[in-house]
Structure formats: structure tokens, C-alpha cells
């Protein structure tokens, strides 16, 4: 039985029959119940526009649970307890009548968590509906990304929510912040003087952040073509990782102390003007190629595609942080679809020793790297130089890892999904894994300049074959600085 506990609540999931809810949110809630982390009186309201008999909708939710939760983790007693918590309500989120029905199912003093797994365009309407039936006062709202498609639209969404909810009851999701390894960044940096004393421009040469997806669009062509890889991945996930790597130590572990330091990093990002975009940013679009040994279509050949689209499916860029700690240290960010493998990792490259005493031909080996893997195999590896073993080796060097693999080290412990942790944090009222409004705005402000630069230059995405690491120009981006992407094959 878990040692943590949460207060009872009603968890209202708007958009309950969508892909996110069925694939991630209901399984995460089930796992919390399985771990004993849901109060016995916690209820779950599944809210969606689809009409029909509620029992059939709940049966569909259970069917998806069995599909997305590993069979070995399905416990009949837990599943029965979990499904008993569920109720379904068909409602139009834009009409007032549904909120009155919703209010009748919630006690006047009952704590409500409203999770918006819907387009951001209806966030304001949902908040207004909750306020109209006087259910805002005891409610925490959870907002899914993307919040807007640029700075102006994100402000409209956030302002509409803020009319009815203060910032301390708004939880903006970035699911990367719930990953075990991402949270370990704070412990790794600030609990180990070994790293924190070296975490600056004196000891670090450069930093790579790669988030590669092996899949293509997967039926999301309409949404993705409006967004593109910069808006979909850079603006939130990769910039959040950059902030956690680059931020100064917070005064404590409170939500605002951590988020204050992240905002300082975003404010210190050097602008990239239109004239600099061509040298510092590469955008690409995948064409037909091969993935996992099978032929796959190009982006413009996907189902329901617009064959004239110039939306990017790949972005690589160099970011610079103008502050005391990181002056002169480039951060290389790269993300794309239809890459050779699914991979999310951060690589910290340390500088070489100032005086070299070993054989000259071995000098290219001298490079300590801290490799932080977020997926598929979460863990941390430190590449160090040691002497090769053997009487005939002399002082021949070899590079090898000091390695922590979470799955190998903690064999008895299941690594929770990011959404499990984030939902638990919402129930406990902890905001340190969520994104504050000003973080969203500074991130959009920085990304908007890149989009404007592309428009001014008339920059079209460069083609790359599916199953490769992106356009050739992304290799040139980093080799111009005398470096290369770590681990590319």
C-alpha cells in the first residue's frame, strides 16, 4: 500500500472519448488506483459530446483500458473498483444546459478537478460554464497543450481562463515534466556537487537535446499541418528541458521558486533575427523512405494531406543563453518525425583537460559526456576515460560508461508513466511540475521570431528521407562549430 494519500475529489475529464483520454489519462488514473493513491471516495466523470447510452460509453472506456494497460498489470479487483468510480455524461461544452446537469452531480463543497483534454479554443467556454453554475471556487483546472499557436493566441486562451481561475489553481500540462528522468535532473544537479560545480561555461563545451520520433503523422495530419514541429515540440517540450538543464539553483523546491529560475533562462535566450535564421535554424519535411524495414510515404503523401504544404516535420537549431553561467556555450536542439528511432536524450559535453599527456593519436577520445536518456530506456550514463586492460596495452585509453539504468537498477519498481505523476500532483495541489503563464509567453515570444524569420526569408523545409536523421543541413549546422551530433549512425 502506498504511503502517499490524497483528499477525495471528483475528477471531471472533458473530452473523455478522445485519443489522449483513452490512451493515456484513463490508464494513468487506473494505475493510481492500483497503487492505492486514489481516495476511496474519489469519483471520475467522463464528459464528452457523444450521445448514447452511458453504459456503452463506459464499456468502451474499459475496453481501451485493457488495450493500453499491460495485461500483467490488470487486476480484476482493482478494475472492478476503478470502473465503479466512473460515470458518463454527454454534454456540449459550449452550451450552458450541460453545466447545470454537471453541477447537480457534484456536491456544493466537493473538490473538483477539471481536466481539459479538448482543443484550447473551448477552454474559456468550459471555465465560464463552471463559473456560471458556481463550481469554480473549489475547482482546479488542468490545461493540455498546445495553448495557442503563437504569443497572441496563447494570451487569449490564458486570459479567458484567468477570468474565472487564479494562477494557483491552473495546471498547464507538459507531460515531459512528469518523466522520472526529467525530475531527476534537479536531484542530479543540485544534490551532487560533483556536477553542480562543473555546470557552467568553464567546464561544459556544448549541450545537445534530441527528441526523435520514429512515427509519422498517425492520422493527425489536420492538426499537425496547422502546428508543425516547432510549435508542437520546440515551444514546449524541448524548451522546458533546456530550462531545467540551464537554470540556476532555486531557493527551495516550491513551484514558484523553480519556475522563477526557468523564466530567467527563457528571458536570457539570445534572439535569432531573420538574418541569422538561415545559419542557426534548419527546418525539414520528410519524404518517402523506409522505417523499421518497411517503405513509408512522405509527409505530402500521407492520408488527407495537402500536397502544397510547407509545414516542417523536423527542426534543428542552435540556441545561446546570454548570462554569466552559459556565455559561449551553444545548446543544439533537434526534433523530428520519421527518424531512425524513437529517442529522447540530453547530452552534456564537457571540455577537454587543459593539458594533454597521452598519445597524440588518442586525443579525439578525450571527451567526458553526461548522457541523460528520457526514452525509450530511462537512465543516466557518464562517459569517462580509463586505461585499457592488458599487459600489452601500455597507457592506452578507452571510453566507457558509468551507468544508471532505471529499469535495471530498480527491477522491483515499476517506472510510472508521466501522466500518473502529473495527475497525482494535481490531486495533491502541487504545481512545481506544471508550466506558469509567463513561461508559456516567453517561450512563444522566442519561437514566434523563428516563424517570422522563415516567412521573411521565404524559407521552405528541406527534404529528408524517412528513416534518416533529418536534412543534410542539420549536420552542417553543428559541424560548422567543429562538432557532431552524438550517436548518429
CSV table of C-alpha atoms in Angstrom, one decimal:
chain,number,residue,atom,x,y,z
A,1,UNK,CA,0.0,0.0,0.0
A,2,UNK,CA,1.3,3.4,-0.9
A,3,UNK,CA,2.4,5.9,1.8
A,4,UNK,CA,1.1,8.9,0.0
A,5,UNK,CA,-2.6,9.9,0.2
A,6,UNK,CA,-4.8,12.5,-1.4
A,7,UNK,CA,-8.1,14.0,-0.5
A,8,UNK,CA,-11.3,12.8,-2.2
A,9,UNK,CA,-12.3,14.7,-5.3
A,10,UNK,CA,-14.4,14.4,-8.4
A,11,UNK,CA,-12.2,14.2,-11.5
A,12,UNK,CA,-14.1,15.6,-14.5
A,13,UNK,CA,-12.5,14.7,-17.7
A,14,UNK,CA,-13.7,16.9,-20.6
A,15,UNK,CA,-13.1,15.2,-23.9
A,16,UNK,CA,-13.2,11.7,-22.3
A,17,UNK,CA,-13.6,9.8,-25.6
A,18,UNK,CA,-10.7,11.4,-27.3
A,19,UNK,CA,-7.4,9.6,-28.1
A,20,UNK,CA,-5.5,11.3,-25.2
A,21,UNK,CA,-8.0,10.4,-22.6
A,22,UNK,CA,-8.4,6.8,-23.7
A,23,UNK,CA,-4.7,6.1,-24.4
A,24,UNK,CA,-3.1,8.0,-21.5
A,25,UNK,CA,-5.4,9.5,-18.9
A,26,UNK,CA,-7.7,6.7,-18.0
A,27,UNK,CA,-4.8,4.2,-17.8
A,28,UNK,CA,-2.9,6.7,-15.6
A,29,UNK,CA,-5.9,7.0,-13.3
A,30,UNK,CA,-6.3,3.2,-13.2
A,31,UNK,CA,-2.6,2.9,-12.2
A,32,UNK,CA,-3.1,5.4,-9.4
A,33,UNK,CA,-6.0,3.4,-8.1
A,34,UNK,CA,-3.9,0.2,-8.4
A,35,UNK,CA,-1.2,1.8,-6.4
A,36,UNK,CA,-3.6,2.8,-3.7
A,37,UNK,CA,-3.3,6.6,-4.4
A,38,UNK,CA,-6.9,7.4,-5.1
A,39,UNK,CA,-9.1,8.1,-2.1
A,40,UNK,CA,-12.0,5.7,-1.7
A,41,UNK,CA,-14.5,8.5,-2.3
A,42,UNK,CA,-12.8,9.8,-5.5
A,43,UNK,CA,-15.2,9.7,-8.5
A,44,UNK,CA,-14.4,10.1,-12.2
A,45,UNK,CA,-16.8,11.8,-14.5
A,46,UNK,CA,-16.3,11.1,-18.2
A,47,UNK,CA,-17.6,14.1,-20.2
A,48,UNK,CA,-17.9,14.1,-24.0
A,49,UNK,CA,-20.2,15.4,-26.7
A,50,UNK,CA,-21.1,11.9,-28.0
A,51,UNK,CA,-24.7,11.0,-27.0
A,52,UNK,CA,-25.9,7.5,-26.4
A,53,UNK,CA,-26.4,5.1,-23.6
A,54,UNK,CA,-23.8,5.8,-20.8
A,55,UNK,CA,-23.2,2.1,-20.1
A,56,UNK,CA,-21.9,1.6,-23.7
A,57,UNK,CA,-19.6,4.5,-23.3
A,58,UNK,CA,-18.2,3.2,-20.0
A,59,UNK,CA,-17.8,-0.2,-21.6
A,60,UNK,CA,-15.7,1.4,-24.4
A,61,UNK,CA,-13.5,3.1,-21.8
A,62,UNK,CA,-12.9,-0.3,-20.0
A,63,UNK,CA,-12.1,-1.9,-23.4
A,64,UNK,CA,-9.5,0.8,-24.1
A,65,UNK,CA,-8.1,0.3,-20.6
A,66,UNK,CA,-7.5,-3.4,-21.3
A,67,UNK,CA,-5.8,-2.4,-24.6
A,68,UNK,CA,-3.4,0.2,-23.2
A,69,UNK,CA,-2.6,-1.2,-19.7
A,70,UNK,CA,-0.3,-4.2,-19.9
A,71,UNK,CA,-2.1,-7.4,-19.2
A,72,UNK,CA,0.1,-8.3,-16.3
A,73,UNK,CA,-1.0,-5.1,-14.6
A,74,UNK,CA,-4.7,-5.7,-15.0
A,75,UNK,CA,-6.0,-6.7,-11.6
A,76,UNK,CA,-9.7,-7.9,-11.6
A,77,UNK,CA,-10.5,-6.4,-8.2
A,78,UNK,CA,-8.8,-3.1,-8.9
A,79,UNK,CA,-10.5,-2.9,-12.3
A,80,UNK,CA,-13.9,-3.5,-10.7
A,81,UNK,CA,-13.2,-0.8,-8.1
A,82,UNK,CA,-12.0,1.6,-10.8
A,83,UNK,CA,-14.9,1.2,-13.1
A,84,UNK,CA,-17.3,1.6,-10.2
A,85,UNK,CA,-15.9,5.1,-9.8
A,86,UNK,CA,-16.8,6.0,-13.4
A,87,UNK,CA,-19.8,7.9,-14.7
A,88,UNK,CA,-20.6,9.2,-18.1
A,89,UNK,CA,-22.3,12.5,-19.1
A,90,UNK,CA,-23.0,13.6,-22.6
A,91,UNK,CA,-22.8,17.4,-22.9
A,92,UNK,CA,-22.0,20.2,-25.3
A,93,UNK,CA,-19.1,22.1,-23.8
A,94,UNK,CA,-20.3,25.3,-25.5
A,95,UNK,CA,-23.9,25.2,-24.1
A,96,UNK,CA,-25.0,26.2,-20.6
A,97,UNK,CA,-27.5,23.4,-20.1
A,98,UNK,CA,-24.9,20.7,-19.7
A,99,UNK,CA,-23.1,22.5,-16.9
A,100,UNK,CA,-26.3,22.6,-14.9
A,101,UNK,CA,-26.6,18.8,-15.2
A,102,UNK,CA,-22.9,18.5,-14.3
A,103,UNK,CA,-23.4,20.7,-11.2
A,104,UNK,CA,-26.2,18.5,-10.0
A,105,UNK,CA,-23.8,15.6,-9.8
A,106,UNK,CA,-21.2,17.4,-7.7
A,107,UNK,CA,-21.8,18.4,-4.0
A,108,UNK,CA,-21.5,22.2,-3.3
A,109,UNK,CA,-18.3,21.8,-1.2
A,110,UNK,CA,-16.9,18.9,-3.2
A,111,UNK,CA,-13.4,19.4,-4.7
A,112,UNK,CA,-13.5,19.3,-8.4
A,113,UNK,CA,-10.6,18.7,-10.8
A,114,UNK,CA,-11.5,19.7,-14.4
A,115,UNK,CA,-9.1,18.2,-17.0
A,116,UNK,CA,-9.4,19.8,-20.4
A,117,UNK,CA,-8.5,17.2,-23.0
A,118,UNK,CA,-10.1,19.4,-25.6
A,119,UNK,CA,-9.0,22.0,-28.2
A,120,UNK,CA,-7.7,25.1,-26.4
A,121,UNK,CA,-10.4,27.1,-28.2
A,122,UNK,CA,-13.0,25.9,-25.8
A,123,UNK,CA,-11.1,26.3,-22.6
A,124,UNK,CA,-12.6,29.7,-22.0
A,125,UNK,CA,-16.2,28.4,-22.6
A,126,UNK,CA,-15.7,25.5,-20.1
A,127,UNK,CA,-14.3,27.8,-17.4
A,128,UNK,CA,-17.3,30.2,-18.0
A,129,UNK,CA,-19.7,27.3,-17.8
A,130,UNK,CA,-18.2,26.1,-14.5
A,131,UNK,CA,-18.3,29.6,-13.1
A,132,UNK,CA,-21.9,30.1,-14.1
A,133,UNK,CA,-23.1,27.1,-12.0
A,134,UNK,CA,-20.8,28.2,-9.2
A,135,UNK,CA,-18.4,25.3,-9.5
A,136,UNK,CA,-15.2,27.4,-10.0
A,137,UNK,CA,-14.4,28.2,-6.3
A,138,UNK,CA,-13.4,24.6,-5.4
A,139,UNK,CA,-12.0,23.6,-8.8
A,140,UNK,CA,-8.5,23.1,-10.1
A,141,UNK,CA,-8.3,23.2,-13.9
A,142,UNK,CA,-5.7,21.2,-16.0
A,143,UNK,CA,-4.9,22.6,-19.4
A,144,UNK,CA,-3.4,20.4,-22.2
A,145,UNK,CA,-1.0,21.8,-24.8
A,146,UNK,CA,-0.9,23.4,-27.2
A,147,UNK,CA,-2.1,26.6,-25.5
A,148,UNK,CA,-2.5,28.7,-28.6
A,149,UNK,CA,-0.4,28.7,-31.8
A,150,UNK,CA,1.6,31.9,-31.1
A,151,UNK,CA,2.0,34.5,-28.4
A,152,UNK,CA,-1.1,36.4,-29.1
A,153,UNK,CA,-3.4,33.4,-29.3
A,154,UNK,CA,-1.9,31.9,-26.1
A,155,UNK,CA,-2.6,35.1,-24.3
A,156,UNK,CA,-6.2,35.0,-25.4
A,157,UNK,CA,-6.6,31.4,-24.1
A,158,UNK,CA,-4.8,32.1,-20.8
A,159,UNK,CA,-6.7,35.4,-20.2
A,160,UNK,CA,-10.0,33.6,-20.8
A,161,UNK,CA,-9.2,31.0,-18.1
A,162,UNK,CA,-7.8,33.7,-15.8
A,163,UNK,CA,-11.2,35.5,-15.7
A,164,UNK,CA,-12.5,32.6,-13.5
A,165,UNK,CA,-9.4,30.9,-12.0
A,166,UNK,CA,-6.4,32.3,-10.2
A,167,UNK,CA,-2.9,31.1,-11.3
A,168,UNK,CA,-2.6,28.9,-8.2
A,169,UNK,CA,-5.5,26.7,-9.4
A,170,UNK,CA,-4.3,26.5,-13.1
A,171,UNK,CA,-2.2,23.4,-14.0
A,172,UNK,CA,-0.7,23.6,-17.5
A,173,UNK,CA,0.5,20.2,-18.6
A,174,UNK,CA,3.8,19.4,-20.3
A,175,UNK,CA,4.0,15.7,-19.9
A,176,UNK,CA,7.8,15.6,-20.3
A,177,UNK,CA,8.0,17.3,-16.9
A,178,UNK,CA,6.4,14.2,-15.3
A,179,UNK,CA,9.0,11.8,-16.6
A,180,UNK,CA,11.2,10.2,-13.9
A,181,UNK,CA,14.5,11.2,-15.6
A,182,UNK,CA,13.4,14.8,-16.1
A,183,UNK,CA,12.6,15.1,-12.4
A,184,UNK,CA,16.0,13.5,-11.7
A,185,UNK,CA,17.7,16.5,-13.4
A,186,UNK,CA,17.0,18.6,-10.4
A,187,UNK,CA,18.4,15.9,-8.0
A,188,UNK,CA,21.3,15.2,-10.2
A,189,UNK,CA,22.4,18.8,-10.5
A,190,UNK,CA,21.6,20.3,-7.1
A,191,UNK,CA,22.2,17.2,-4.8
A,192,UNK,CA,25.6,16.4,-6.3
A,193,UNK,CA,28.5,18.9,-6.0
A,194,UNK,CA,30.3,16.7,-8.5
A,195,UNK,CA,28.1,18.1,-11.2
A,196,UNK,CA,26.9,21.5,-10.0
A,197,UNK,CA,30.4,22.8,-9.5
A,198,UNK,CA,31.1,21.9,-13.2
A,199,UNK,CA,27.8,23.1,-14.6
A,200,UNK,CA,29.0,26.3,-16.3
A,201,UNK,CA,30.9,27.7,-19.3
A,202,UNK,CA,34.2,26.9,-17.7
A,203,UNK,CA,33.7,23.2,-17.9
A,204,UNK,CA,30.9,22.5,-20.4
A,205,UNK,CA,31.6,22.7,-24.1
A,206,UNK,CA,28.1,22.4,-25.5
A,207,UNK,CA,24.7,20.7,-24.9
A,208,UNK,CA,22.6,18.6,-27.2
A,209,UNK,CA,18.8,18.0,-26.7
A,210,UNK,CA,17.3,15.5,-29.2
A,211,UNK,CA,13.7,14.3,-29.3
A,212,UNK,CA,13.3,12.0,-32.2
A,213,UNK,CA,10.0,10.3,-33.2
A,214,UNK,CA,10.0,7.2,-35.4
A,215,UNK,CA,6.4,7.5,-36.3
A,216,UNK,CA,4.9,9.9,-38.9
A,217,UNK,CA,1.6,11.8,-38.5
A,218,UNK,CA,-0.6,8.8,-37.4
A,219,UNK,CA,-3.9,10.3,-38.6
A,220,UNK,CA,-3.2,13.8,-37.0
A,221,UNK,CA,-2.5,15.5,-40.4
A,222,UNK,CA,-5.1,18.2,-40.0
A,223,UNK,CA,-3.9,19.3,-36.5
A,224,UNK,CA,-0.2,18.8,-37.2
A,225,UNK,CA,-0.2,20.8,-40.5
A,226,UNK,CA,-1.5,23.8,-38.7
A,227,UNK,CA,1.1,23.5,-36.0
A,228,UNK,CA,4.3,22.0,-37.3
A,229,UNK,CA,7.3,20.6,-35.4
A,230,UNK,CA,8.4,23.9,-34.0
A,231,UNK,CA,5.1,24.7,-32.3
A,232,UNK,CA,4.4,21.0,-31.5
A,233,UNK,CA,7.7,20.2,-29.8
A,234,UNK,CA,10.2,23.0,-29.5
A,235,UNK,CA,7.9,25.6,-27.9
A,236,UNK,CA,7.1,23.3,-25.0
A,237,UNK,CA,9.0,20.1,-24.6
A,238,UNK,CA,12.5,21.0,-25.7
A,239,UNK,CA,12.5,24.5,-24.2
A,240,UNK,CA,11.3,23.0,-20.9
A,241,UNK,CA,14.2,20.6,-21.0
A,242,UNK,CA,16.6,23.4,-21.9
A,243,UNK,CA,15.3,25.4,-18.9
A,244,UNK,CA,15.9,22.5,-16.4
A,245,UNK,CA,19.4,22.0,-17.7
A,246,UNK,CA,20.3,25.7,-17.8
A,247,UNK,CA,18.5,27.2,-14.8
A,248,UNK,CA,20.3,28.4,-11.7
A,249,UNK,CA,19.6,26.7,-8.3
A,250,UNK,CA,16.2,27.7,-6.9
A,251,UNK,CA,16.0,28.9,-3.4
A,252,UNK,CA,13.8,25.9,-2.5
A,253,UNK,CA,11.7,23.2,-4.2
A,254,UNK,CA,8.5,25.3,-4.2
A,255,UNK,CA,6.7,25.6,-7.5
A,256,UNK,CA,7.3,29.3,-8.0
A,257,UNK,CA,11.0,29.1,-7.0
A,258,UNK,CA,11.6,26.5,-9.7
A,259,UNK,CA,9.5,28.3,-12.3
A,260,UNK,CA,11.2,31.7,-11.5
A,261,UNK,CA,14.5,30.2,-12.4
A,262,UNK,CA,13.1,28.7,-15.6
A,263,UNK,CA,11.7,32.0,-16.7
A,264,UNK,CA,15.1,33.6,-16.2
A,265,UNK,CA,16.5,31.2,-18.8
A,266,UNK,CA,13.8,31.9,-21.3
A,267,UNK,CA,14.4,35.7,-20.9
A,268,UNK,CA,18.1,35.1,-21.4
A,269,UNK,CA,17.7,33.3,-24.7
A,270,UNK,CA,19.5,35.3,-27.4
A,271,UNK,CA,17.2,36.5,-30.2
A,272,UNK,CA,17.6,34.9,-33.6
A,273,UNK,CA,17.0,37.5,-36.2
A,274,UNK,CA,15.7,36.8,-39.7
A,275,UNK,CA,19.3,37.2,-41.0
A,276,UNK,CA,20.5,34.6,-38.5
A,277,UNK,CA,17.8,32.1,-39.1
A,278,UNK,CA,19.5,30.6,-42.2
A,279,UNK,CA,22.6,29.9,-40.2
A,280,UNK,CA,21.1,28.8,-36.9
A,281,UNK,CA,17.9,27.1,-37.7
A,282,UNK,CA,17.1,24.2,-40.1
A,283,UNK,CA,13.6,23.1,-41.0
A,284,UNK,CA,12.8,19.9,-42.8
A,285,UNK,CA,10.0,17.8,-44.2
A,286,UNK,CA,10.2,14.0,-44.6
A,287,UNK,CA,9.8,12.4,-48.0
A,288,UNK,CA,9.2,8.7,-48.8
A,289,UNK,CA,11.7,6.3,-47.3
A,290,UNK,CA,12.0,3.3,-45.0
A,291,UNK,CA,11.1,2.8,-41.4
A,292,UNK,CA,11.7,-0.4,-39.5
A,293,UNK,CA,12.4,-2.2,-42.8
A,294,UNK,CA,9.2,-1.1,-44.4
A,295,UNK,CA,8.5,1.5,-47.1
A,296,UNK,CA,6.6,4.5,-45.7
A,297,UNK,CA,5.1,7.5,-47.5
A,298,UNK,CA,6.3,11.1,-47.4
A,299,UNK,CA,4.6,13.8,-45.5
A,300,UNK,CA,2.8,15.1,-48.6
A,301,UNK,CA,1.6,11.6,-49.4
A,302,UNK,CA,0.0,10.9,-46.0
A,303,UNK,CA,-3.8,10.3,-45.9
A,304,UNK,CA,-5.8,13.6,-46.2
A,305,UNK,CA,-2.6,15.6,-46.9
A,306,UNK,CA,-2.3,18.9,-48.7
A,307,UNK,CA,0.3,18.3,-51.4
A,308,UNK,CA,1.3,22.0,-51.3
A,309,UNK,CA,2.0,22.1,-47.6
A,310,UNK,CA,5.3,23.7,-46.4
A,311,UNK,CA,4.9,22.7,-42.8
A,312,UNK,CA,8.0,21.4,-41.2
A,313,UNK,CA,8.3,17.9,-39.6
A,314,UNK,CA,11.9,18.5,-38.4
A,315,UNK,CA,13.7,21.3,-36.7
A,316,UNK,CA,17.3,21.7,-35.6
A,317,UNK,CA,18.7,24.9,-34.2
A,318,UNK,CA,21.4,26.4,-32.1
A,319,UNK,CA,20.3,28.4,-29.1
A,320,UNK,CA,22.5,30.7,-27.0
A,321,UNK,CA,21.9,31.8,-23.4
A,322,UNK,CA,23.1,35.3,-22.6
A,323,UNK,CA,24.0,35.0,-18.9
A,324,UNK,CA,27.0,34.5,-16.7
A,325,UNK,CA,26.7,30.7,-16.4
A,326,UNK,CA,26.3,29.9,-20.1
A,327,UNK,CA,28.1,32.6,-22.1
A,328,UNK,CA,29.7,30.9,-25.1
A,329,UNK,CA,28.1,27.5,-24.6
A,330,UNK,CA,25.8,26.6,-27.5
A,331,UNK,CA,22.6,24.5,-27.0
A,332,UNK,CA,21.8,22.4,-30.0
A,333,UNK,CA,18.1,21.3,-30.2
A,334,UNK,CA,16.8,18.7,-32.7
A,335,UNK,CA,13.4,17.1,-33.1
A,336,UNK,CA,11.6,15.4,-36.0
A,337,UNK,CA,9.2,12.8,-37.2
A,338,UNK,CA,10.1,9.6,-39.2
A,339,UNK,CA,13.6,9.4,-37.6
A,340,UNK,CA,15.6,6.2,-37.4
A,341,UNK,CA,14.5,5.5,-33.9
A,342,UNK,CA,12.4,6.8,-31.0
A,343,UNK,CA,14.8,8.7,-28.8
A,344,UNK,CA,14.8,11.5,-26.3
A,345,UNK,CA,18.1,12.4,-24.7
A,346,UNK,CA,20.2,15.2,-23.4
A,347,UNK,CA,24.0,15.1,-23.9
A,348,UNK,CA,26.2,17.3,-21.8
A,349,UNK,CA,29.6,17.6,-23.4
A,350,UNK,CA,32.4,18.6,-21.0
A,351,UNK,CA,35.5,20.4,-22.1
A,352,UNK,CA,38.8,18.6,-22.6
A,353,UNK,CA,41.5,18.8,-19.9
A,354,UNK,CA,43.7,21.8,-20.4
A,355,UNK,CA,47.0,19.8,-20.6
A,356,UNK,CA,47.1,16.6,-22.6
A,357,UNK,CA,49.8,14.0,-21.6
A,358,UNK,CA,48.7,10.8,-23.5
A,359,UNK,CA,49.5,9.5,-27.0
A,360,UNK,CA,48.5,12.2,-29.6
A,361,UNK,CA,46.5,9.7,-31.7
A,362,UNK,CA,44.2,9.1,-28.8
A,363,UNK,CA,43.3,12.7,-28.3
A,364,UNK,CA,40.0,12.6,-30.2
A,365,UNK,CA,38.8,10.1,-27.5
A,366,UNK,CA,39.1,12.7,-24.7
A,367,UNK,CA,35.6,13.9,-24.1
A,368,UNK,CA,33.5,13.3,-21.0
A,369,UNK,CA,29.8,13.2,-21.7
A,370,UNK,CA,26.8,13.0,-19.4
A,371,UNK,CA,24.0,11.3,-21.3
A,372,UNK,CA,20.5,11.6,-19.9
A,373,UNK,CA,18.0,9.3,-21.6
A,374,UNK,CA,14.3,10.1,-21.3
A,375,UNK,CA,13.1,7.4,-23.7
A,376,UNK,CA,13.0,4.6,-24.6
A,377,UNK,CA,15.2,3.4,-21.8
A,378,UNK,CA,15.2,6.0,-19.0
A,379,UNK,CA,18.6,6.3,-17.4
A,380,UNK,CA,21.8,8.3,-16.9
A,381,UNK,CA,25.3,7.5,-18.3
A,382,UNK,CA,28.6,9.3,-17.7
A,383,UNK,CA,31.2,8.6,-20.3
A,384,UNK,CA,34.7,8.6,-18.7
A,385,UNK,CA,38.2,7.8,-19.8
A,386,UNK,CA,40.0,4.8,-18.3
A,387,UNK,CA,43.1,2.8,-19.1
A,388,UNK,CA,42.5,-0.2,-21.3
A,389,UNK,CA,43.3,-3.5,-19.5
A,390,UNK,CA,46.1,-5.9,-20.6
A,391,UNK,CA,49.9,-6.2,-20.3
A,392,UNK,CA,50.3,-5.2,-23.9
A,393,UNK,CA,48.1,-2.1,-23.7
A,394,UNK,CA,50.5,0.3,-22.0
A,395,UNK,CA,48.7,3.6,-21.3
A,396,UNK,CA,46.1,3.1,-24.0
A,397,UNK,CA,42.9,4.8,-23.2
A,398,UNK,CA,39.3,3.7,-23.6
A,399,UNK,CA,36.0,5.4,-23.2
A,400,UNK,CA,33.4,3.7,-21.1
A,401,UNK,CA,30.2,4.4,-19.2
A,402,UNK,CA,29.4,4.8,-15.5
A,403,UNK,CA,25.8,3.9,-16.0
A,404,UNK,CA,22.5,4.0,-14.2
A,405,UNK,CA,19.6,2.3,-16.0
A,406,UNK,CA,16.4,2.8,-14.1
A,407,UNK,CA,14.9,-0.4,-15.4
A,408,UNK,CA,18.0,-2.5,-14.5
A,409,UNK,CA,18.7,-0.8,-11.1
A,410,UNK,CA,15.2,-0.7,-9.8
A,411,UNK,CA,14.0,-4.0,-11.1
A,412,UNK,CA,11.3,-4.4,-8.4
A,413,UNK,CA,9.9,-1.0,-9.0
A,414,UNK,CA,7.6,-0.1,-11.9
A,415,UNK,CA,8.5,3.2,-13.5
A,416,UNK,CA,5.3,5.3,-13.5
A,417,UNK,CA,4.1,7.0,-16.7
A,418,UNK,CA,4.5,10.7,-16.7
A,419,UNK,CA,0.7,11.3,-16.6
A,420,UNK,CA,0.4,9.2,-13.5
A,421,UNK,CA,2.7,11.5,-11.6
A,422,UNK,CA,1.2,14.7,-13.0
A,423,UNK,CA,-2.4,13.7,-12.2
A,424,UNK,CA,-1.3,12.8,-8.6
A,425,UNK,CA,0.4,16.2,-8.3
A,426,UNK,CA,-2.8,17.9,-9.3
A,427,UNK,CA,-4.8,16.0,-6.7
A,428,UNK,CA,-2.2,17.0,-4.1
A,429,UNK,CA,-2.2,20.6,-5.2
A,430,UNK,CA,1.5,20.7,-6.1
A,431,UNK,CA,2.3,22.9,-9.1
A,432,UNK,CA,6.1,22.5,-9.4
A,433,UNK,CA,5.8,20.1,-12.4
A,434,UNK,CA,3.5,22.5,-14.3
A,435,UNK,CA,4.0,25.5,-16.5
A,436,UNK,CA,3.3,29.0,-15.4
A,437,UNK,CA,1.7,31.6,-17.7
A,438,UNK,CA,4.8,33.7,-18.1
A,439,UNK,CA,6.8,30.6,-19.1
A,440,UNK,CA,4.3,30.0,-21.9
A,441,UNK,CA,4.6,33.6,-23.1
A,442,UNK,CA,8.4,33.9,-23.1
A,443,UNK,CA,8.6,30.5,-25.0
A,444,UNK,CA,6.1,31.7,-27.6
A,445,UNK,CA,7.9,35.0,-28.0
A,446,UNK,CA,11.2,33.3,-28.8
A,447,UNK,CA,9.6,30.8,-31.2
A,448,UNK,CA,7.5,33.4,-32.9
A,449,UNK,CA,10.7,35.2,-34.1
A,450,UNK,CA,11.8,32.0,-35.8
A,451,UNK,CA,8.5,31.6,-37.6
A,452,UNK,CA,8.6,35.3,-38.7
A,453,UNK,CA,12.2,34.7,-39.9
A,454,UNK,CA,11.1,31.8,-42.1
A,455,UNK,CA,8.3,33.9,-43.6
A,456,UNK,CA,10.6,36.9,-44.3
A,457,UNK,CA,13.2,34.6,-46.0
A,458,UNK,CA,10.5,32.5,-47.8
A,459,UNK,CA,12.3,29.5,-46.3
A,460,UNK,CA,10.9,26.2,-47.4
A,461,UNK,CA,11.5,23.0,-45.4
A,462,UNK,CA,14.4,20.9,-46.7
A,463,UNK,CA,13.6,17.3,-47.7
A,464,UNK,CA,14.9,14.3,-45.8
A,465,UNK,CA,14.2,10.7,-46.4
A,466,UNK,CA,12.0,8.9,-43.8
A,467,UNK,CA,14.2,6.8,-41.6
A,468,UNK,CA,17.1,9.3,-41.6
A,469,UNK,CA,18.3,11.9,-39.1
A,470,UNK,CA,17.0,14.8,-41.0
A,471,UNK,CA,18.3,17.1,-43.7
A,472,UNK,CA,22.0,17.3,-44.5
A,473,UNK,CA,21.8,21.0,-43.5
A,474,UNK,CA,21.2,19.9,-39.9
A,475,UNK,CA,24.6,18.2,-39.9
A,476,UNK,CA,26.2,21.3,-41.3
A,477,UNK,CA,24.5,23.3,-38.5
A,478,UNK,CA,26.7,21.6,-35.9
A,479,UNK,CA,29.8,20.8,-38.0
A,480,UNK,CA,30.3,24.5,-38.7
A,481,UNK,CA,31.1,24.7,-35.0
A,482,UNK,CA,33.5,21.8,-35.2
A,483,UNK,CA,31.1,19.3,-33.6
A,484,UNK,CA,28.8,16.5,-34.5
A,485,UNK,CA,25.5,15.1,-33.2
A,486,UNK,CA,26.2,12.4,-30.6
A,487,UNK,CA,25.4,8.8,-31.5
A,488,UNK,CA,24.1,9.3,-35.1
A,489,UNK,CA,24.6,6.2,-37.2
